[in-house]
PDB file of C-alpha atoms in Angstrom:
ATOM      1  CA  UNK L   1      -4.938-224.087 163.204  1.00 39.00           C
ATOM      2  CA  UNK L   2      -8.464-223.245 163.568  1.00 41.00           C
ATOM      3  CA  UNK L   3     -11.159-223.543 161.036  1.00 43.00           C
ATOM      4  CA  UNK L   4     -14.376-221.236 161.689  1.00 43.00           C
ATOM      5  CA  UNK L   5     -15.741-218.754 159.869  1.00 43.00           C
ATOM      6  CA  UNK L   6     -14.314-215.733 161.883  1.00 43.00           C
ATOM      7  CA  UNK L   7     -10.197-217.069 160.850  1.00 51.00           C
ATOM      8  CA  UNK L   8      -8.616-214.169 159.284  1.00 49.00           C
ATOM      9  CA  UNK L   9      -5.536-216.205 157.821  1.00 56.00           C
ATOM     10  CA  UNK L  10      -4.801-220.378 156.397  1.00 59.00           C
ATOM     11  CA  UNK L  11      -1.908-221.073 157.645  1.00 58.00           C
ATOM     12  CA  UNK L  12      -0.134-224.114 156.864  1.00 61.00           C
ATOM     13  CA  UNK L  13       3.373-225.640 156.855  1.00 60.00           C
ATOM     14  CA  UNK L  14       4.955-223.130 154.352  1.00 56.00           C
ATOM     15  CA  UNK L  15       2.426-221.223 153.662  1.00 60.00           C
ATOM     16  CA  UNK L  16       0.486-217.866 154.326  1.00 57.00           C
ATOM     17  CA  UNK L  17      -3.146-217.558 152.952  1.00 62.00           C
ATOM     18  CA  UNK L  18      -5.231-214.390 153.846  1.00 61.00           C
ATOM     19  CA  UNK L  19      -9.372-214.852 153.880  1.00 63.00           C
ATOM     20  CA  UNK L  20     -11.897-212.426 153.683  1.00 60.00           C
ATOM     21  CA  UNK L  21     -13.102-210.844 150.200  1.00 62.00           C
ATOM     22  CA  UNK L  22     -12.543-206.667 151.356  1.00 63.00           C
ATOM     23  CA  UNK L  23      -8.539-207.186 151.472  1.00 66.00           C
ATOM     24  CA  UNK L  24      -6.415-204.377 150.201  1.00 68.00           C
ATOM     25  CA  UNK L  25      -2.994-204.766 148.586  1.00 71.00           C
ATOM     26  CA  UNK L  26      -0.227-202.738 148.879  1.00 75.00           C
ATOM     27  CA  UNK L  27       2.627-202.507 146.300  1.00 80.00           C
ATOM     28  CA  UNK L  28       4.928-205.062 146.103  1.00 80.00           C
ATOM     29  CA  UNK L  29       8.803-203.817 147.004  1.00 85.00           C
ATOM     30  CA  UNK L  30      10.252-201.057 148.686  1.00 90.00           C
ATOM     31  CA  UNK L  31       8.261-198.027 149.803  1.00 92.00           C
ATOM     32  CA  UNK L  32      10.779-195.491 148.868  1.00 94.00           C
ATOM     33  CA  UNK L  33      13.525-194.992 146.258  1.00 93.00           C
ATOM     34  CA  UNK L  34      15.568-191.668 144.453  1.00 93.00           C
ATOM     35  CA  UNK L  35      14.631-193.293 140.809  1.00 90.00           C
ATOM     36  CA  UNK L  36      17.069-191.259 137.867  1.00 90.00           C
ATOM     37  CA  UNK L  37      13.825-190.961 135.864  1.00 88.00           C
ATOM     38  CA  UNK L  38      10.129-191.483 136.511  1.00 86.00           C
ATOM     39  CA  UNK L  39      10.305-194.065 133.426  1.00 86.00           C
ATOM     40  CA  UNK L  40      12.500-196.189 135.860  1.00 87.00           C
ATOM     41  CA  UNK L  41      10.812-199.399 137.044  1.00 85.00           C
ATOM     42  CA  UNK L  42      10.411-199.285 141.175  1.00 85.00           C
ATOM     43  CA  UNK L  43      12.609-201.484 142.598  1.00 85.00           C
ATOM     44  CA  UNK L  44      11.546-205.192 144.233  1.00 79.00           C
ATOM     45  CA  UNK L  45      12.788-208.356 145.150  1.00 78.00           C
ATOM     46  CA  UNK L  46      13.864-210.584 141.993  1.00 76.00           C
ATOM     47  CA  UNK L  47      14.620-214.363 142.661  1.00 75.00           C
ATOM     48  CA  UNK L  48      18.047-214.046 142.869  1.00 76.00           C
ATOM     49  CA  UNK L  49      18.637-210.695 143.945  1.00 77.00           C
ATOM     50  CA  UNK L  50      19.425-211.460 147.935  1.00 80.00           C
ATOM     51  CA  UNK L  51      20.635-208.145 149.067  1.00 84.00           C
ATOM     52  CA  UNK L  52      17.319-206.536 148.783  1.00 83.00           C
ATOM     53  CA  UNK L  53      16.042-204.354 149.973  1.00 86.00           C
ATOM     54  CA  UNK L  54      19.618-203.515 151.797  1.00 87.00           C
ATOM     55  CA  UNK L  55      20.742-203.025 148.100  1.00 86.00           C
ATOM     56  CA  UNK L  56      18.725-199.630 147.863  1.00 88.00           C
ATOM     57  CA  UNK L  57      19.962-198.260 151.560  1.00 87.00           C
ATOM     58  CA  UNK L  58      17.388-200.275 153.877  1.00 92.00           C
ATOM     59  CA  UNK L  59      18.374-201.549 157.135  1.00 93.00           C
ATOM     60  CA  UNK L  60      15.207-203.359 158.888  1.00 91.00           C
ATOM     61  CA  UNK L  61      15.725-202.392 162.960  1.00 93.00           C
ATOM     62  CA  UNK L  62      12.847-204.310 164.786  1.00 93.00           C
ATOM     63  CA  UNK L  63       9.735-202.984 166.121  1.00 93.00           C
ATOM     64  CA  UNK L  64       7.781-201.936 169.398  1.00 93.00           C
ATOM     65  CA  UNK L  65       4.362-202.629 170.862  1.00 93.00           C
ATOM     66  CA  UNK L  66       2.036-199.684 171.985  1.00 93.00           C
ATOM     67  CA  UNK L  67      -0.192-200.030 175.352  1.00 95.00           C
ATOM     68  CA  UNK L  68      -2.786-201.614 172.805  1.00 91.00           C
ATOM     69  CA  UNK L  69       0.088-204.010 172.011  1.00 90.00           C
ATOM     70  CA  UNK L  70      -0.159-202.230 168.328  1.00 90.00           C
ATOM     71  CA  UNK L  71       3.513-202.434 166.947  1.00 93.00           C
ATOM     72  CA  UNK L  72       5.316-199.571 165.225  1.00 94.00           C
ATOM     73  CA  UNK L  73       7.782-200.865 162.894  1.00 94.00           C
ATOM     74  CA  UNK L  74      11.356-199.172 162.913  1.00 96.00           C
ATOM     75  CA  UNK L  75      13.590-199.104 159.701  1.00 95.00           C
ATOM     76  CA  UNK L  76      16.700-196.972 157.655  1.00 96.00           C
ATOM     77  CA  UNK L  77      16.562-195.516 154.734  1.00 95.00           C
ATOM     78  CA  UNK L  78      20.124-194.230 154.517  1.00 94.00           C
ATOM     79  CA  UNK L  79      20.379-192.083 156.770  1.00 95.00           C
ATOM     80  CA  UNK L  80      16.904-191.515 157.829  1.00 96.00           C
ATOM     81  CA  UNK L  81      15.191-193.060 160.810  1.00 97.00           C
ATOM     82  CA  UNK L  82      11.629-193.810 160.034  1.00 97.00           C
ATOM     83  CA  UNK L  83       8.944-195.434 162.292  1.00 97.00           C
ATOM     84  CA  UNK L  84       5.933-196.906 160.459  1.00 96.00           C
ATOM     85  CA  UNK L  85       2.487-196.660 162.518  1.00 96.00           C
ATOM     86  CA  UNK L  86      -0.825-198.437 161.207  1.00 91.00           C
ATOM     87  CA  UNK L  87      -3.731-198.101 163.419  1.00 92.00           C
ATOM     88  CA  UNK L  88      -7.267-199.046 162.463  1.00 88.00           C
ATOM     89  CA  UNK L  89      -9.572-195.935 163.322  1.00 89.00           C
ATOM     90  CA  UNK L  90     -13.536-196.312 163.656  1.00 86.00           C
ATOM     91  CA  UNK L  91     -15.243-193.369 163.173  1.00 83.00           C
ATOM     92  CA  UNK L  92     -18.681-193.690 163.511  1.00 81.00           C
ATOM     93  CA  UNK L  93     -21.649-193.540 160.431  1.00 79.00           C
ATOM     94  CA  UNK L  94     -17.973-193.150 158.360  1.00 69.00           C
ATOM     95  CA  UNK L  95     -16.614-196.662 158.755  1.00 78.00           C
ATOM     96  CA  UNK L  96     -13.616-197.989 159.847  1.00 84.00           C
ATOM     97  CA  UNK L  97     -10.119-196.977 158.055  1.00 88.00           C
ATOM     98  CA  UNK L  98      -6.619-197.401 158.554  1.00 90.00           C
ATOM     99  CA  UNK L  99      -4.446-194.791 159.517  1.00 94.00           C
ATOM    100  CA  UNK L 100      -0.404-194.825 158.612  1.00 94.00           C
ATOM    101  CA  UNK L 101       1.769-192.712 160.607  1.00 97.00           C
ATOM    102  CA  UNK L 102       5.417-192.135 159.134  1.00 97.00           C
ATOM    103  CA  UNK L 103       8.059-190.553 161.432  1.00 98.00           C
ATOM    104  CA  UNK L 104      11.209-189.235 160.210  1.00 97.00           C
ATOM    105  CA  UNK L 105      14.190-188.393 162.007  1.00 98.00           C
ATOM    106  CA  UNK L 106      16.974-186.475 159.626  1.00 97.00           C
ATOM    107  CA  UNK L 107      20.516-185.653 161.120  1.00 97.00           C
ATOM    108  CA  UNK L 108      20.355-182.831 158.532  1.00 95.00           C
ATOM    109  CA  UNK L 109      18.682-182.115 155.245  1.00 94.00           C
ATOM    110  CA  UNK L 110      18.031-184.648 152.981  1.00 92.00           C
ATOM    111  CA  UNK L 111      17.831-184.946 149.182  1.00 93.00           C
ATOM    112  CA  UNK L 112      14.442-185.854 147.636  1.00 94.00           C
ATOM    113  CA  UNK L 113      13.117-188.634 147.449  1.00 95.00           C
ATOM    114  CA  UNK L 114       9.803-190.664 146.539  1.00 96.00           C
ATOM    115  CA  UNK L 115       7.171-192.507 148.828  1.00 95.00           C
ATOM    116  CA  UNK L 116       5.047-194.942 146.553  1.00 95.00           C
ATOM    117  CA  UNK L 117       1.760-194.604 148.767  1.00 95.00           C
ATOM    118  CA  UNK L 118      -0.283-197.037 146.054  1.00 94.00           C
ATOM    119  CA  UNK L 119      -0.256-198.542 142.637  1.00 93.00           C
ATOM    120  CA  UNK L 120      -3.404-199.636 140.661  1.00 93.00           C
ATOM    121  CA  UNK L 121      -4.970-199.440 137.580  1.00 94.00           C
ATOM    122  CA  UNK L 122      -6.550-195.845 137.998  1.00 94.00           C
ATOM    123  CA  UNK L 123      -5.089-192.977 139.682  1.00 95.00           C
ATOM    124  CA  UNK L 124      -7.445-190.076 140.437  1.00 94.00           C
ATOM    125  CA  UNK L 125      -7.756-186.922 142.039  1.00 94.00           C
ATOM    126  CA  UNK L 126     -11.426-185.933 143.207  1.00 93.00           C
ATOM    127  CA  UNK L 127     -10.190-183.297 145.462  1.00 92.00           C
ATOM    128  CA  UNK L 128      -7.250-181.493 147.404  1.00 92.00           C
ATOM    129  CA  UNK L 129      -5.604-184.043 149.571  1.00 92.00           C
ATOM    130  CA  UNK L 130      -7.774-187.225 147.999  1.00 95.00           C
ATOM    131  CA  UNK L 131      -6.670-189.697 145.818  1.00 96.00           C
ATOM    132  CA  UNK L 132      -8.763-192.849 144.666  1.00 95.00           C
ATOM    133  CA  UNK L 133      -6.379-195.603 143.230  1.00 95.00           C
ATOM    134  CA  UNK L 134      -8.799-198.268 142.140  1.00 93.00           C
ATOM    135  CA  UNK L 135     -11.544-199.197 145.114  1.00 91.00           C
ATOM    136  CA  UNK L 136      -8.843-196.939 147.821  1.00 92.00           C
ATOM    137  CA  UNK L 137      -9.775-193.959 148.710  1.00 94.00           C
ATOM    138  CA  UNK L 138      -6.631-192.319 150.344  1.00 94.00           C
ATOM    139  CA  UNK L 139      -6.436-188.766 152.535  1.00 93.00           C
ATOM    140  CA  UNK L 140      -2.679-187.109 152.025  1.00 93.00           C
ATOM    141  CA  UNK L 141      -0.915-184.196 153.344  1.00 87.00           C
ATOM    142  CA  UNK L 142      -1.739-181.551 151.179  1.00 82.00           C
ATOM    143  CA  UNK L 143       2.141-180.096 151.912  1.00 82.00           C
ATOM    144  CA  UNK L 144       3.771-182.560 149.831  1.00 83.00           C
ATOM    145  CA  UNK L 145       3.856-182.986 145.668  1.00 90.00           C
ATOM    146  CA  UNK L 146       1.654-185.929 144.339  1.00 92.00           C
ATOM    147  CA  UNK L 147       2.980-187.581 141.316  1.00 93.00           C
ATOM    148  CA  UNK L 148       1.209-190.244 139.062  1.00 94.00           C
ATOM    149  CA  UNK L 149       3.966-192.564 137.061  1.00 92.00           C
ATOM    150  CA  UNK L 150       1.791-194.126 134.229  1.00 90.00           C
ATOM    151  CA  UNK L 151       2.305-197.402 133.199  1.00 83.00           C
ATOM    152  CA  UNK L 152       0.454-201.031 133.001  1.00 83.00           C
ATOM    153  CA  UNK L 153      -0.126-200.066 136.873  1.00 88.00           C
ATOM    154  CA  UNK L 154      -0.291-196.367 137.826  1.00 92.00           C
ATOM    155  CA  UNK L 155       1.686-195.588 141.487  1.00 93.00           C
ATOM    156  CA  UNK L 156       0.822-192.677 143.199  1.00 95.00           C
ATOM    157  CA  UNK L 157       4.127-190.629 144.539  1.00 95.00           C
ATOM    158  CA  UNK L 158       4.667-188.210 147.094  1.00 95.00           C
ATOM    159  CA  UNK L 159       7.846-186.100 146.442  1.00 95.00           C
ATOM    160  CA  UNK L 160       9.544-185.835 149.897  1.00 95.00           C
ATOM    161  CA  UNK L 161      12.131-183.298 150.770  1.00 94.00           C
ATOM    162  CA  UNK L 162      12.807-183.509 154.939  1.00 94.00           C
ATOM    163  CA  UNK L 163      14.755-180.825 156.739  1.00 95.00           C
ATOM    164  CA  UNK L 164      16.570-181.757 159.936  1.00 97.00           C
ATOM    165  CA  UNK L 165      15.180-183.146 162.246  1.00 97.00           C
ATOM    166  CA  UNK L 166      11.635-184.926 162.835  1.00 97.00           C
ATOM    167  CA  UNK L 167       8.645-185.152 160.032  1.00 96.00           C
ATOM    168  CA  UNK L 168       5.238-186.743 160.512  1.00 96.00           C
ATOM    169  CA  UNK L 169       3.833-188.046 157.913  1.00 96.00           C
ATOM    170  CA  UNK L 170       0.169-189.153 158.460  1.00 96.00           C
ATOM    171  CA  UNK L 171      -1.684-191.026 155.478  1.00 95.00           C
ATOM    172  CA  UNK L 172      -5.720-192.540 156.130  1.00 94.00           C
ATOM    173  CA  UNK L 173      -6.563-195.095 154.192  1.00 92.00           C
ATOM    174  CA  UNK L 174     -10.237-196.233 153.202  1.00 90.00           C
ATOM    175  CA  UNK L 175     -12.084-199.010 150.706  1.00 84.00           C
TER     176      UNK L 175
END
């Protein structure tokens, strides 16, 4: 393992250590879920609880590398086929950003369900399509219903109802 200044990661027997100071954190568990109430705690991974996240219909199926050797990871959610797409994006005087792509494929309608796209402390909406969720500033699809769940940390939700068929899903992400 090398030591210099330009090491994006520790890694050690065991253990996993990010570096840099402008990291972002995404929430902890499973991206989506059909919660009975919006009081419900979001589902994660307990100690002891070994089946997750197959316990709440999630089936991980591997991934594939782009020409840029980017990969695009492939999971189930029930019956849904999604591939999951992050690509960093520099656009000029703007900065650099990430940019999430979410495919869906549906073999027929499906019931609704929730994508947590952050949690933090504060939730806010400074615009149609823009959400700022502590320091991340986050561009949505204006198509789909936001939702805020309050609570010690504030998620933002997007209510998704797919048809049949494929559904794009493109998020940008910014700090």
């Amino acid at each position: 393992v090398c030591s210099s200044d330009l090491d994006f990661a520790s890694i050690n027997p065991g253990n996993f250590h990010a570096r840099g100071g402008d990291r972002v954190n995404f929430p902890a568990g499973i991206p989506f879920h059909r919660p009975a109430s919006m009081e419900d705690p979001w589902p994660y991974k307990g100690k002891t609880n070994y089946l997750f996240p197959h316990d709440h219909g999630y089936q991980y199926r591997g991934y594939f590398l782009n020409k840029e050797k980017r990969p695009t990871f492939m999971y189930r959610y029930g019956e849904l086929a999604v591939e999951d797409f992050f690509e960093d994006v520099l656009e000029g005087d703007a900065g650099a950003f990430f940019r999430r792509t979410l495919t869906f494929s549906a073999p027929g309608p499906q019931e609704t369900f929730f994508f947590r796209v952050a949690s933090g402390k504060q939730v806010a909406s400074p615009g149609p399509g823009q959400w700022q969720v502590d320091r991340l500033q986050l561009n949505v699809p204006q198509g789909n219903k936001p939702h805020v769940r309050e609570g010690d940390s504030k998620d933002l939700l997007l209510e998704l109802t797919l048809p049949r068929g494929k559904t794009v899903l493109k998020i940008e992400y910014r700090w």
